[in-house]
Short mmCIF file of C-alpha atoms in Angstrom, two decimals:
data_model
loop_
_atom_site.label_atom_id
_atom_site.label_comp_id
_atom_site.label_asym_id
_atom_site.label_seq_id
_atom_site.Cartn_x
_atom_site.Cartn_y
_atom_site.Cartn_z
CA MET A 10 88.62 10.10 -61.41
CA LYS A 11 89.12 10.94 -57.67
CA TRP A 12 91.15 14.04 -58.72
CA THR A 13 88.15 15.64 -60.39
CA LEU A 14 86.11 15.20 -57.23
CA ALA A 15 89.07 16.48 -55.10
CA ALA A 16 89.52 19.50 -57.21
CA CYS A 17 85.88 20.34 -57.25
CA LEU A 18 85.72 19.93 -53.42
CA ALA A 19 88.75 22.09 -53.00
CA VAL A 20 87.41 25.07 -55.06
CA ASN A 21 83.94 24.80 -53.44
CA VAL A 22 85.30 24.77 -49.93
CA TYR A 23 87.40 27.79 -50.75
CA LEU A 24 84.36 29.59 -52.00
CA LEU A 25 82.33 28.53 -48.87
CA GLY A 26 85.08 30.12 -46.69
CA ALA A 27 84.89 33.33 -48.80
CA MET A 28 81.07 33.44 -48.46
CA LEU A 29 81.28 32.90 -44.66
CA TRP A 30 83.87 35.60 -44.37
CA PHE A 31 81.62 38.15 -46.35
CA ALA A 32 78.54 37.14 -44.32
CA ALA A 33 80.07 37.07 -40.87
CA ILE A 34 82.87 39.63 -41.02
CA ALA A 35 83.17 41.86 -44.03
CA TYR A 36 79.56 42.89 -44.90
CA PRO A 37 78.54 43.57 -41.30
CA GLN A 38 81.50 46.02 -40.90
CA PHE A 39 80.19 48.08 -43.64
CA GLY A 40 77.47 49.36 -41.33
CA ALA A 41 80.03 50.77 -38.99
CA VAL A 42 81.84 52.95 -41.53
CA ASP A 43 80.93 56.59 -41.44
CA ARG A 44 78.88 57.30 -44.49
CA ALA A 45 81.26 60.07 -45.83
CA ALA A 46 84.13 57.62 -45.67
CA PHE A 47 82.28 54.70 -47.15
CA PRO A 48 82.60 55.16 -50.94
CA PRO A 49 86.37 54.73 -51.20
CA ILE A 50 86.33 51.69 -48.72
CA TYR A 51 83.63 50.02 -50.69
CA ALA A 52 85.40 50.75 -53.96
CA ALA A 53 88.57 49.14 -52.72
CA PHE A 54 86.56 46.18 -51.33
CA THR A 55 84.99 45.51 -54.72
CA ALA A 56 88.26 45.88 -56.57
CA ARG A 57 89.71 43.12 -54.50
CA ILE A 58 86.92 40.62 -54.82
CA ALA A 59 86.89 40.92 -58.65
CA PHE A 60 90.08 38.72 -58.61
CA THR A 61 89.92 36.68 -55.42
CA VAL A 62 86.22 35.66 -55.46
CA VAL A 63 84.22 36.33 -58.49
CA PRO A 64 86.19 33.98 -60.79
CA TRP A 65 86.10 31.28 -58.22
CA GLU A 66 82.39 31.37 -58.14
CA PHE A 67 82.36 30.44 -61.78
CA VAL A 68 85.16 27.89 -61.34
CA ALA A 69 83.33 26.28 -58.42
CA PHE A 70 80.34 25.70 -60.73
CA LEU A 71 82.18 24.67 -63.79
CA ALA A 72 84.23 22.22 -61.72
CA THR A 73 81.14 20.16 -61.11
CA LEU A 74 80.57 19.50 -64.84
CA PRO A 75 83.54 17.17 -65.34
CA LEU A 76 82.09 15.01 -62.62
CA TYR A 77 79.48 13.78 -65.16
CA PHE A 78 82.22 11.97 -67.00
CA ALA A 79 85.01 11.49 -64.49
CA ARG A 80 83.81 10.78 -61.00
CA PRO A 81 84.46 7.72 -58.80
CA VAL A 82 82.00 4.84 -59.68
CA ALA A 83 80.52 4.95 -56.25
CA VAL A 84 79.40 8.51 -56.63
CA PRO A 85 75.85 8.53 -58.13
CA VAL A 86 74.92 10.87 -61.05
CA TRP A 87 72.05 12.29 -59.03
CA CYS A 88 74.87 13.77 -56.83
CA VAL A 89 76.19 15.71 -59.90
CA HIS A 90 72.65 16.75 -60.89
CA ALA A 91 72.23 18.08 -57.42
CA LEU A 92 75.45 20.06 -57.54
CA VAL A 93 74.52 21.60 -60.78
CA ALA A 94 71.09 22.63 -59.68
CA LEU A 95 72.59 24.13 -56.52
CA GLY A 96 75.03 26.00 -58.71
CA VAL A 97 72.20 27.33 -60.75
CA ALA A 98 70.40 28.34 -57.63
CA TYR A 99 73.52 30.03 -56.34
CA PHE A 100 73.75 32.18 -59.42
CA ALA A 101 70.05 32.88 -59.61
CA ILE A 102 70.25 34.25 -56.06
CA THR A 103 73.43 36.09 -56.96
CA PHE A 104 72.15 37.88 -60.01
CA ALA A 105 68.55 38.37 -59.04
CA TRP A 106 68.99 39.39 -55.40
CA HIS A 107 72.54 39.78 -54.13
CA LEU A 108 74.00 42.04 -56.95
CA PRO A 109 70.96 44.39 -56.83
CA ALA A 110 71.58 44.79 -53.13
CA HIS A 111 75.04 46.10 -53.80
CA ARG A 112 73.65 49.12 -55.91
CA PRO A 113 72.90 51.36 -52.92
CA LEU A 114 76.44 50.50 -51.56
CA ALA A 115 78.05 51.43 -54.88
CA ALA A 116 76.06 54.71 -54.75
CA GLY A 117 77.73 55.49 -51.32
CA ASP A 118 74.85 54.33 -49.11
CA ASN A 119 75.76 51.89 -46.41
CA SER A 120 72.52 52.23 -44.44
CA GLY A 121 70.53 49.39 -45.88
CA LEU A 122 72.76 46.37 -45.31
CA ALA A 123 69.88 44.08 -44.23
CA VAL A 124 69.07 43.02 -47.87
CA LEU A 125 72.74 42.47 -48.65
CA LEU A 126 73.38 40.45 -45.57
CA THR A 127 70.17 38.32 -45.98
CA SER A 128 71.03 37.47 -49.63
CA GLN A 129 74.57 36.79 -48.68
CA TRP A 130 73.56 34.28 -45.89
CA VAL A 131 71.11 32.51 -48.30
CA ARG A 132 74.01 32.25 -50.96
CA THR A 133 76.25 30.93 -48.15
CA GLY A 134 73.70 28.34 -47.19
CA VAL A 135 73.45 27.16 -50.75
CA GLN A 136 77.24 26.98 -50.89
CA ALA A 137 77.41 25.08 -47.68
CA VAL A 138 75.00 22.46 -49.09
CA ARG A 139 77.16 22.13 -52.24
CA ALA A 140 80.23 21.65 -50.12
CA GLY A 141 78.34 19.20 -47.97
CA VAL A 142 77.23 17.16 -51.02
CA LEU A 143 80.72 17.09 -52.25
CA ILE A 144 82.08 15.90 -48.77
CA TRP A 145 79.50 13.15 -48.97
CA ALA A 146 80.60 12.18 -52.44
CA GLY A 147 84.21 12.20 -51.26
CA THR A 148 83.32 9.66 -48.62
CA ARG A 149 81.70 7.43 -51.23
CA GLY A 150 84.66 7.63 -53.74
#
């Protein structure tokens, strides 16, 4: 049972690291790129995240579901409910706010990064809480 918690924690910490990298390093650099040079740079960026990040967002969420059935006895079920709710919130923010903020970038316009950065920091905050709940659960189990 501890392995399910450890696996869930590992993938969620990986995702948190990726979210922090986007928020603090990658996305802010988009504003420094000359607009004429931006489209191929953005295209290369999005091609890379399709394999290194996007699948892990789903894995991080799905990895919480086995905790309903296989978690240490000392980890309360409300903890799993909270993780699932946070995962739903993460995807709601992603699909309703963050992905639409990418549309101008995909069209070659890197001048409006404020919305993208704000949505990214909110997603990162949600992911930090998820990781924190899992760390807390790990100290219990």
